[in-house]
Coordinates of C-alpha atoms and ligand atoms in Angstrom, one line a residue:
M1 CA 0.0 0.0 0.0
S2 CA 1.1 3.6 -0.7
S3 CA 1.7 5.6 2.4
P4 CA 1.1 9.4 1.9
T5 CA 4.0 11.6 2.8
D6 CA 2.1 14.9 2.8
P7 CA -0.1 15.1 5.9
T8 CA -2.9 16.8 4.0
D9 CA -3.1 13.6 1.9
L10 CA -4.0 11.5 4.9
G11 CA -6.8 9.0 4.3
R12 CA -6.7 9.5 0.6
P13 CA -5.6 6.3 -1.3
D14 CA -2.8 7.0 -3.8
F15 CA -2.4 4.0 -6.0
G16 CA -0.3 5.9 -8.6
R17 CA 2.6 6.7 -6.3
P18 CA 5.3 4.1 -5.9
D19 CA 5.6 2.5 -2.5
P20 CA 8.5 3.9 -0.5
V21 CA 11.6 1.7 -0.1
S22 CA 11.5 -0.3 3.0
D23 CA 14.9 -0.1 4.7
R24 CA 15.9 -3.5 6.0
G25 CA 19.0 -2.2 7.8
D26 CA 21.8 -4.8 8.1
T27 CA 19.7 -7.6 6.6
V28 CA 21.1 -9.5 3.7
C29 CA 19.0 -10.6 0.8
V30 CA 19.4 -14.0 -0.7
I31 CA 17.8 -14.8 -4.1
G32 CA 16.9 -18.5 -4.5
A33 CA 16.3 -21.3 -2.0
G34 CA 18.0 -24.1 -3.9
A35 CA 21.1 -25.7 -2.6
S36 CA 23.2 -22.5 -2.9
G37 CA 20.5 -20.2 -1.5
L38 CA 19.8 -22.5 1.5
T39 CA 23.5 -22.8 2.5
A40 CA 23.9 -19.0 2.1
V41 CA 20.9 -18.4 4.4
K42 CA 22.4 -20.8 6.9
N43 CA 25.9 -19.4 6.8
L44 CA 24.7 -15.8 7.0
R45 CA 22.5 -16.6 10.0
E46 CA 25.3 -18.4 11.7
A47 CA 27.4 -15.2 11.2
G48 CA 24.7 -13.2 13.0
F49 CA 23.0 -11.5 10.0
G50 CA 19.3 -11.0 9.4
V51 CA 18.3 -12.7 6.2
D52 CA 15.4 -12.3 3.7
C53 CA 15.5 -15.1 1.1
Y54 CA 13.2 -14.8 -1.9
E55 CA 12.2 -17.9 -3.8
R56 CA 9.9 -17.7 -6.8
E57 CA 8.7 -21.3 -6.4
T58 CA 6.7 -22.7 -3.5
G59 CA 9.3 -25.0 -1.9
V60 CA 13.0 -25.4 -1.3
G61 CA 15.3 -27.5 -3.5
G62 CA 15.7 -25.5 -6.6
A63 CA 16.5 -27.6 -9.6
W64 CA 16.0 -30.8 -7.6
N65 CA 12.4 -30.0 -6.8
W66 CA 10.9 -31.5 -9.9
R67 CA 7.3 -30.6 -8.8
H68 CA 8.2 -27.2 -10.0
D69 CA 7.5 -26.6 -13.7
R70 CA 10.9 -25.0 -14.3
S71 CA 12.9 -27.9 -12.7
P72 CA 15.3 -29.3 -15.3
V73 CA 15.4 -32.8 -13.7
Y74 CA 13.6 -35.8 -15.3
A75 CA 12.0 -38.9 -13.8
S76 CA 15.2 -40.9 -13.9
T77 CA 17.7 -38.2 -12.8
H78 CA 20.3 -39.4 -10.3
L79 CA 23.3 -37.6 -9.1
I80 CA 26.3 -37.6 -11.5
S81 CA 28.7 -36.7 -8.7
S82 CA 28.7 -39.3 -5.9
R83 CA 27.1 -38.8 -2.5
P84 CA 30.1 -37.9 -0.3
F85 CA 31.4 -35.6 -3.0
T86 CA 28.1 -33.8 -3.3
Q87 CA 26.7 -33.4 0.2
F88 CA 27.2 -30.2 2.3
P89 CA 30.3 -30.6 4.6
D90 CA 28.1 -30.1 7.8
F91 CA 25.1 -32.2 6.7
P92 CA 25.9 -35.7 5.4
M93 CA 23.4 -37.7 3.4
P94 CA 22.3 -40.9 5.1
D95 CA 24.8 -43.7 5.0
D96 CA 22.3 -46.2 3.6
W97 CA 21.7 -44.1 0.5
P98 CA 23.2 -45.3 -2.7
D99 CA 26.4 -43.8 -4.2
Y100 CA 24.3 -41.9 -6.7
P101 CA 20.9 -41.0 -5.1
H102 CA 17.7 -40.3 -7.0
H103 CA 16.4 -36.7 -7.4
S104 CA 13.6 -37.5 -5.0
Q105 CA 16.2 -38.2 -2.4
L106 CA 18.0 -35.0 -3.1
L107 CA 14.7 -33.1 -2.6
S108 CA 14.2 -34.8 0.8
Y109 CA 17.8 -34.0 1.7
F110 CA 17.2 -30.2 1.1
E111 CA 13.9 -30.4 3.0
R112 CA 15.7 -32.0 5.9
Y113 CA 18.6 -29.5 5.7
A114 CA 16.1 -26.6 5.7
D115 CA 14.3 -28.1 8.8
H116 CA 17.5 -29.0 10.6
F117 CA 18.9 -25.5 10.4
D118 CA 15.4 -24.0 10.7
L119 CA 15.8 -22.0 7.5
R120 CA 12.2 -21.8 6.1
Q121 CA 11.3 -19.0 8.4
Y122 CA 13.6 -16.7 6.4
V123 CA 12.3 -17.7 3.0
W124 CA 9.5 -15.7 1.2
F125 CA 8.1 -18.4 -1.1
G126 CA 6.2 -17.6 -4.3
T127 CA 8.1 -14.3 -4.5
E128 CA 10.3 -13.5 -7.4
V129 CA 13.0 -10.9 -7.6
V130 CA 12.5 -8.6 -10.5
R131 CA 15.1 -5.9 -10.0
V132 CA 18.3 -5.6 -8.0
E133 CA 20.0 -2.1 -8.1
P134 CA 23.1 -0.8 -6.4
V135 CA 22.4 2.3 -4.3
E136 CA 24.7 4.6 -2.3
G137 CA 26.8 3.1 0.5
D138 CA 27.3 -0.3 -1.2
R139 CA 23.6 -1.1 -0.4
W140 CA 21.0 -2.7 -2.7
D141 CA 17.4 -2.0 -3.6
V142 CA 15.7 -5.3 -4.3
T143 CA 12.2 -5.3 -5.9
T144 CA 10.0 -8.3 -5.6
R145 CA 6.5 -9.3 -6.6
S146 CA 4.4 -12.4 -6.4
T147 CA 5.5 -15.1 -8.9
G148 CA 3.4 -14.7 -12.0
G149 CA 3.2 -10.9 -11.6
Y150 CA 0.2 -10.7 -9.4
G151 CA -0.1 -7.8 -6.9
P152 CA 2.1 -4.8 -6.4
E153 CA 5.9 -4.7 -6.5
R154 CA 7.7 -4.0 -3.3
T155 CA 11.2 -2.6 -2.9
S156 CA 13.4 -3.2 0.1
R157 CA 16.9 -1.9 0.8
Y158 CA 19.5 -4.4 1.9
A159 CA 23.0 -4.2 3.2
A160 CA 24.2 -7.0 0.9
V161 CA 22.8 -9.4 -1.7
V162 CA 23.6 -13.1 -2.5
L163 CA 22.6 -14.2 -6.0
A164 CA 21.9 -17.9 -5.7
N165 CA 19.4 -18.1 -8.6
G166 CA 21.0 -21.1 -10.3
H167 CA 22.2 -21.5 -13.9
N168 CA 20.1 -24.4 -15.1
W169 CA 16.9 -22.7 -15.9
S170 CA 17.2 -20.9 -19.1
P171 CA 17.4 -23.4 -22.1
K172 CA 20.1 -22.7 -24.6
L173 CA 18.6 -23.5 -28.0
P174 CA 20.7 -23.9 -31.1
R175 CA 19.7 -22.3 -34.4
Y176 CA 19.5 -24.4 -37.5
E177 CA 18.4 -23.5 -41.0
G178 CA 15.0 -24.9 -41.7
L179 CA 14.1 -25.7 -38.1
A180 CA 11.0 -23.5 -38.2
E181 CA 9.7 -25.6 -41.1
F182 CA 10.3 -29.0 -39.5
R183 CA 7.0 -30.7 -38.9
G184 CA 8.2 -33.2 -36.3
E185 CA 8.1 -32.5 -32.6
V186 CA 10.9 -30.4 -31.2
M187 CA 11.7 -29.9 -27.5
H188 CA 14.5 -28.8 -25.2
A189 CA 15.7 -31.3 -22.6
S190 CA 14.2 -28.9 -20.0
S191 CA 10.7 -30.1 -21.1
Y192 CA 11.7 -33.8 -20.9
K193 CA 10.3 -35.4 -17.8
D194 CA 9.3 -39.0 -18.5
P195 CA 10.4 -41.8 -20.8
A196 CA 6.8 -42.1 -22.0
Q197 CA 7.5 -39.0 -24.1
L198 CA 9.9 -41.1 -26.2
R199 CA 7.9 -44.3 -26.4
G200 CA 7.6 -45.8 -29.9
K201 CA 9.0 -42.7 -31.6
R202 CA 12.0 -42.2 -33.9
V203 CA 14.0 -39.9 -31.7
L204 CA 17.0 -37.7 -32.4
V205 CA 18.9 -36.5 -29.3
V206 CA 21.2 -33.6 -29.9
G207 CA 24.0 -33.0 -27.4
A208 CA 26.4 -35.1 -25.4
G209 CA 26.3 -33.5 -22.0
N210 CA 25.3 -35.7 -19.1
T211 CA 21.6 -35.0 -19.8
G212 CA 21.9 -35.7 -23.5
C213 CA 23.5 -39.0 -22.8
D214 CA 20.9 -39.9 -20.2
I215 CA 18.1 -39.2 -22.6
A216 CA 19.7 -41.1 -25.4
V217 CA 20.0 -44.1 -23.1
E218 CA 16.3 -43.8 -22.2
A219 CA 15.4 -43.5 -25.9
A220 CA 17.5 -46.6 -26.6
Q221 CA 15.0 -48.5 -24.3
Q222 CA 11.8 -46.7 -25.2
A223 CA 12.0 -45.3 -28.7
S224 CA 11.6 -47.2 -31.9
H225 CA 14.9 -45.7 -33.0
C226 CA 17.5 -43.3 -31.4
W227 CA 20.1 -41.2 -33.2
H228 CA 22.5 -39.4 -30.9
S229 CA 24.1 -36.4 -32.6
T230 CA 27.3 -34.9 -31.2
R231 CA 29.6 -32.2 -32.5
R232 CA 32.7 -34.1 -31.6
G233 CA 33.8 -37.3 -30.0
Y234 CA 33.7 -37.5 -26.2
W235 CA 35.1 -39.7 -23.4
Y236 CA 32.3 -41.6 -21.9
A237 CA 33.5 -42.5 -18.4
P238 CA 31.8 -45.3 -16.4
K239 CA 30.2 -44.2 -13.1
F240 CA 32.1 -46.9 -11.3
V241 CA 35.8 -47.7 -11.5
L242 CA 37.4 -50.5 -9.5
G243 CA 34.0 -50.9 -7.8
R244 CA 34.1 -47.3 -6.5
P245 CA 32.3 -44.2 -7.8
A246 CA 34.7 -42.8 -10.5
D247 CA 34.9 -39.3 -8.9
Q248 CA 36.2 -40.9 -5.7
V249 CA 39.0 -42.6 -7.5
N250 CA 39.8 -39.4 -9.3
D251 CA 39.8 -37.5 -6.0
T252 CA 42.3 -39.9 -4.5
L253 CA 44.7 -39.0 -7.3
L254 CA 44.0 -35.3 -6.8
A255 CA 44.7 -35.7 -3.1
L256 CA 48.0 -37.3 -3.9
R257 CA 48.7 -34.3 -6.1
V258 CA 49.3 -36.6 -9.1
P259 CA 50.1 -34.2 -12.0
L260 CA 47.5 -33.6 -14.7
R261 CA 49.4 -35.3 -17.4
V262 CA 49.7 -38.5 -15.3
R263 CA 46.1 -38.3 -14.3
Q264 CA 45.1 -38.0 -18.0
W265 CA 47.2 -41.0 -18.9
L266 CA 45.7 -43.1 -16.0
Y267 CA 42.2 -42.0 -17.1
H268 CA 42.9 -43.0 -20.7
M269 CA 44.2 -46.3 -19.6
T270 CA 41.2 -47.0 -17.4
L271 CA 38.9 -46.1 -20.3
R272 CA 40.9 -48.4 -22.6
L273 CA 40.5 -51.3 -20.1
T274 CA 36.7 -50.7 -19.5
V275 CA 35.0 -49.2 -22.5
G276 CA 37.9 -49.7 -24.9
D277 CA 38.3 -48.1 -28.4
L278 CA 35.2 -46.0 -28.9
T279 CA 35.6 -45.9 -32.7
R280 CA 35.0 -49.6 -32.8
F281 CA 31.4 -48.8 -31.8
G282 CA 31.1 -46.2 -34.5
L283 CA 31.6 -43.3 -32.1
P284 CA 33.9 -40.5 -33.3
K285 CA 37.4 -40.3 -31.9
P286 CA 37.6 -37.6 -29.2
D287 CA 39.6 -34.6 -30.5
H288 CA 40.8 -33.7 -27.0
R289 CA 42.3 -35.3 -23.9
V290 CA 40.1 -36.2 -20.8
Y291 CA 39.6 -33.2 -18.4
E292 CA 39.5 -30.9 -21.4
T293 CA 35.7 -31.1 -21.6
H294 CA 33.3 -31.4 -18.8
P295 CA 33.3 -35.1 -17.7
I296 CA 30.5 -37.3 -18.9
A297 CA 29.7 -40.1 -16.5
N298 CA 27.6 -42.6 -18.2
S299 CA 28.1 -46.4 -18.0
Q300 CA 25.2 -47.2 -20.3
L301 CA 25.6 -45.1 -23.5
V302 CA 28.4 -47.2 -25.0
Y303 CA 26.5 -50.3 -24.0
Y304 CA 23.4 -49.3 -26.0
V305 CA 25.5 -48.2 -28.9
G306 CA 27.1 -51.6 -28.8
H307 CA 23.6 -53.2 -28.9
G308 CA 22.6 -51.1 -31.9
E309 CA 20.0 -49.3 -29.9
I310 CA 21.7 -45.9 -30.3
T311 CA 23.1 -44.8 -33.7
P312 CA 25.8 -42.1 -33.2
V313 CA 25.6 -39.4 -35.8
P314 CA 27.5 -36.1 -36.4
D315 CA 26.2 -32.6 -36.0
V316 CA 23.0 -31.5 -37.6
A317 CA 23.5 -29.4 -40.8
R318 CA 19.9 -28.3 -41.5
F319 CA 16.3 -29.3 -41.2
D320 CA 13.6 -29.4 -43.8
D321 CA 9.9 -30.1 -43.3
R322 CA 10.3 -33.9 -42.8
T323 CA 14.0 -34.7 -42.5
V324 CA 17.2 -33.7 -40.9
E325 CA 20.4 -33.4 -42.9
L326 CA 23.6 -34.3 -41.0
T327 CA 27.0 -32.7 -41.6
D328 CA 28.2 -36.0 -43.3
G329 CA 25.4 -35.6 -45.9
R330 CA 23.2 -38.4 -44.5
R331 CA 19.5 -37.7 -44.0
I332 CA 17.4 -39.1 -41.2
D333 CA 13.7 -38.8 -40.4
P334 CA 13.1 -38.4 -36.7
E335 CA 9.6 -37.8 -35.3
L336 CA 10.9 -36.1 -32.2
V337 CA 14.0 -34.0 -31.8
V338 CA 15.3 -33.4 -28.2
F339 CA 17.8 -30.6 -27.9
A340 CA 20.0 -31.4 -24.9
T341 CA 22.0 -28.4 -25.6
G342 CA 22.4 -27.0 -22.1
Y343 CA 21.4 -23.9 -20.2
L344 CA 22.7 -20.3 -20.0
P345 CA 22.9 -18.2 -16.8
R346 CA 20.4 -15.4 -16.5
F347 CA 20.5 -12.4 -14.2
E348 CA 17.6 -10.6 -15.8
F349 CA 16.9 -8.7 -12.6
M350 CA 20.2 -6.9 -12.8
Q351 CA 22.1 -4.8 -15.3
G352 CA 24.8 -6.9 -16.8
R353 CA 27.6 -4.4 -16.1
V354 CA 27.1 -4.8 -12.4
L355 CA 28.4 -8.3 -12.8
G356 CA 31.2 -7.2 -15.2
D357 CA 29.3 -8.4 -18.3
E358 CA 30.5 -5.5 -20.4
D359 CA 30.0 -7.1 -23.8
G360 CA 26.4 -8.3 -23.2
S361 CA 27.4 -11.9 -23.7
G362 CA 25.6 -12.9 -20.5
R363 CA 28.8 -14.1 -18.9
P364 CA 29.6 -12.4 -15.6
R365 CA 33.2 -11.5 -15.0
L366 CA 34.0 -12.6 -11.5
W367 CA 36.8 -13.6 -9.2
L368 CA 36.4 -17.1 -7.8
N369 CA 33.2 -17.2 -9.9
A370 CA 31.6 -15.3 -7.0
F371 CA 32.9 -11.8 -6.5
T372 CA 32.6 -8.7 -8.7
A373 CA 34.9 -5.7 -8.7
G374 CA 33.7 -2.6 -6.9
H375 CA 30.8 -4.3 -5.2
P376 CA 32.0 -5.8 -1.9
T377 CA 28.5 -6.4 -0.7
L378 CA 27.5 -8.6 -3.6
A379 CA 28.3 -12.3 -4.1
V380 CA 27.2 -14.9 -6.6
V381 CA 26.9 -18.4 -5.1
G382 CA 26.8 -21.7 -7.0
L383 CA 27.8 -20.3 -10.4
V384 CA 30.2 -23.2 -11.0
Q385 CA 30.3 -26.4 -13.0
P386 CA 32.8 -28.6 -11.1
D387 CA 34.2 -32.0 -11.8
S388 CA 32.4 -33.0 -8.6
G389 CA 29.4 -31.8 -6.5
I390 CA 28.4 -28.2 -6.2
F391 CA 27.0 -28.0 -2.7
A392 CA 30.3 -27.9 -0.8
I393 CA 31.5 -25.2 -3.1
S394 CA 28.3 -23.1 -2.5
H395 CA 28.8 -23.7 1.3
W396 CA 32.3 -22.4 1.3
Q397 CA 31.6 -19.5 -1.1
S398 CA 28.8 -18.2 1.2
A399 CA 30.7 -18.8 4.4
L400 CA 33.5 -16.7 3.0
F401 CA 31.1 -14.0 1.9
A402 CA 29.5 -14.0 5.4
R403 CA 33.0 -13.5 6.9
L404 CA 33.7 -10.7 4.4
L405 CA 30.5 -8.9 5.5
T406 CA 31.4 -9.4 9.2
L407 CA 34.8 -7.8 8.7
R408 CA 33.3 -4.8 7.0
A409 CA 32.3 -3.4 10.4
T410 CA 35.7 -3.9 12.1
R411 CA 38.3 -4.2 9.4
P412 CA 37.5 -2.0 6.3
D413 CA 41.2 -2.1 5.3
R414 CA 40.9 -5.9 4.8
V415 CA 37.7 -5.5 2.8
A416 CA 39.5 -2.9 0.6
A417 CA 42.4 -5.3 0.2
F418 CA 39.9 -8.1 -0.8
D419 CA 38.4 -5.8 -3.4
R420 CA 41.9 -5.2 -4.9
R421 CA 42.3 -8.9 -5.0
V422 CA 39.0 -9.3 -6.8
R423 CA 40.1 -6.8 -9.4
A424 CA 43.5 -8.5 -9.8
G425 CA 42.0 -12.0 -10.0
L426 CA 39.2 -11.4 -12.6
G427 CA 39.4 -14.1 -15.3
E428 CA 41.4 -16.6 -13.2
R429 CA 40.7 -20.2 -14.1
Y430 CA 40.5 -23.2 -11.7
S431 CA 40.5 -26.1 -14.1
A432 CA 42.7 -27.7 -16.8
K433 CA 42.5 -26.0 -20.1
V434 CA 39.0 -26.7 -21.4
K435 CA 37.3 -26.2 -24.8
D436 CA 36.2 -22.7 -25.2
S437 CA 32.4 -22.9 -25.3
T438 CA 29.4 -21.6 -23.2
R439 CA 29.3 -25.1 -21.8
H440 CA 32.6 -24.5 -20.0
W441 CA 32.1 -20.9 -18.9
F442 CA 31.9 -22.0 -15.3
E443 CA 34.0 -25.1 -15.4
V444 CA 36.2 -25.6 -12.2
G445 CA 38.3 -28.4 -10.9
H446 CA 36.9 -28.8 -7.4
A447 CA 40.3 -29.3 -5.7
D448 CA 41.9 -26.3 -7.4
Y449 CA 38.9 -24.2 -6.8
L450 CA 38.5 -25.0 -3.1
R451 CA 42.2 -24.4 -2.6
A452 CA 41.9 -20.9 -4.2
L453 CA 38.9 -20.2 -2.0
Q454 CA 40.8 -21.3 1.1
R455 CA 43.7 -19.0 0.1
A456 CA 41.4 -16.1 -0.4
W457 CA 40.0 -16.7 3.1
Y458 CA 43.5 -16.8 4.7
E459 CA 44.4 -13.6 2.9
L460 CA 41.3 -11.9 4.1
E461 CA 41.9 -13.0 7.7
A462 CA 45.6 -12.1 7.6
G463 CA 45.1 -8.9 5.6
V464 CA 48.0 -9.9 3.4
N465 CA 48.6 -9.7 -0.3
G466 CA 45.8 -7.2 -1.1
G467 CA 46.0 -8.0 -4.8
Q468 CA 49.8 -7.6 -5.0
P469 CA 51.4 -10.3 -7.2
R470 CA 52.8 -13.2 -5.2
Ligands
FAD501 C1 20.0 -33.2 -14.9 C2 20.9 -32.5 -13.9 C3 21.8 -33.3 -13.1 C4 22.6 -32.6 -12.2 N1 23.5 -33.4 -11.4 C5 24.3 -32.8 -10.5 C6 25.1 -33.6 -9.7 O1 25.2 -34.8 -9.8 N2 25.9 -32.9 -8.7 C7 25.8 -31.6 -8.6 O2 26.4 -31.0 -7.7 N3 25.0 -30.8 -9.4 C8 24.3 -31.4 -10.3 N4 23.4 -30.6 -11.1 C9 23.5 -29.2 -11.0 C10 22.4 -28.5 -10.2 O3 22.1 -27.3 -10.8 C11 23.0 -28.3 -8.8 O4 23.1 -29.5 -8.1 C12 22.1 -27.4 -7.9 O5 20.8 -27.5 -8.3 C13 22.6 -26.0 -7.8 O6 21.9 -25.3 -6.8 P1 21.6 -23.8 -6.9 O7 20.9 -23.4 -5.7 O8 22.8 -23.1 -7.3 O9 20.6 -23.6 -8.2 P2 19.2 -24.1 -8.4 O10 19.0 -25.4 -7.9 O11 18.9 -23.8 -9.8 O12 18.3 -23.1 -7.5 C14 18.1 -21.7 -7.8 C15 16.8 -21.2 -7.1 O13 16.7 -19.8 -7.4 C16 15.3 -19.6 -7.7 N5 15.3 -18.3 -8.5 C17 15.8 -18.1 -9.7 N6 15.6 -16.9 -10.1 C18 14.8 -16.3 -9.1 C19 14.3 -15.0 -9.0 N7 14.4 -14.0 -9.9 N8 13.5 -14.7 -7.8 C20 13.4 -15.7 -6.9 N9 13.9 -16.9 -7.0 C21 14.6 -17.2 -8.1 C22 14.9 -20.8 -8.4 O14 13.4 -20.9 -8.4 C23 15.6 -21.9 -7.7 O15 14.8 -22.4 -6.6 C24 22.6 -31.2 -12.0 C25 21.7 -30.5 -12.8 C26 20.9 -31.1 -13.7 C27 20.0 -30.2 -14.6

């Protein structure tokens, strides 16, 4: 409701005038109540901050809450990273859960996490953030409204903001000549929920990310035919190696500080001993070494290729009304095309330049994938694509941010040094050299990344370095 400022207005409704900004003092705003938002709320509360968290959906869990229309998970989604490498460091998943739990277990995990730390009381469900604007004194005006646009907008002023809005919501759709004329069914993987959608159809799956491979495997079992189109050859790693989840074996090598070249050699040897020569199955030879693209963990894809249930094909060249022409000149006639071509991050509530996205590409320019130059009261949490689970990374990112905010009151010199470090570190990478594509914008090796985060924390505490070259 508007509140009149002129005493002579008293009692007169004034619907045309914008509501005044409600000042929330030292309270921190968190956007999103998925894994990253929940852990941010928890860590900020533990550091003594008031928190308002806005979540446009009606429950916690973000991407893992498949009851929400926008959730990108499908009926058969299981973790790709194994349980101990995914869980929050202070909230283990139950010991009797499998190595790779189902998405319904993940949702119950987040619900338990929220209840255990009593987080729901800080979340405004069904409320979407439509604008976030910096104002004087490193503070932020955050404008919200009911999801779907009902009711008035409200603006509140916060001491700091955490963007934990996730990066698996906005489908990335490729453009192809003739696609608009194609008369078959076309969907993005974000709309794929259930294998019944594939049953009995001739299906073309485009894209070899983990989702594309999962859908191709389901099509192999449900569809009358499945073509799997990939732009290049990939390494399809089994989910288990030596009877252990593959990421745990990899982590043992990382812990022993085995050099990248040796790890690549060992990985190639393991693949040679398990899946063998991929070209024998008709799969293209990878044009890169392992760790140079985001790892694909799928024990079944090569199996179904070997059983003739998946036909590997190259990239799509163009569509016409009934057929699809491939780059090798072949024509195929799918009834359903599923684009498993990934997602792009979106911060539509904020001007791109605040996040350093000067060229409008949509890619924020951050240090540690979290901090932006000149805005010490803003952090992005969860904008990473690790070779392991995300939740521990989100936990430590938000714990560091909470510490930074705490030090603002007592040690502004350290916060200034931190900002210099942010400026000096923009563009730093925390992974092996990966292919340059939107798919790898946020790729991090979890061990390198967590080490860098730990270093940043030590420097903040000790007030050292301050962006000077080491
Ligand atoms: C098929 C699939 C498999 C995956 N497997 C793994 C895995 O094995 N391991 C792993 O670690 N990760 C995996 N992921 C990645 C997954 O994104 C993360 O696990 C996790 O969901 C990230 O949490 P988040 O909170 O950062 O983002 P999200 O889960 O996306 O949550 C973001 C939240 O912000 C809310 N939000 C967004 N915009 C607004 C707004 N304007 N106003 C209010 N609220 C807003 C959303 O509603 C959502 O609830 C997988 C993803 C997919 C799609």
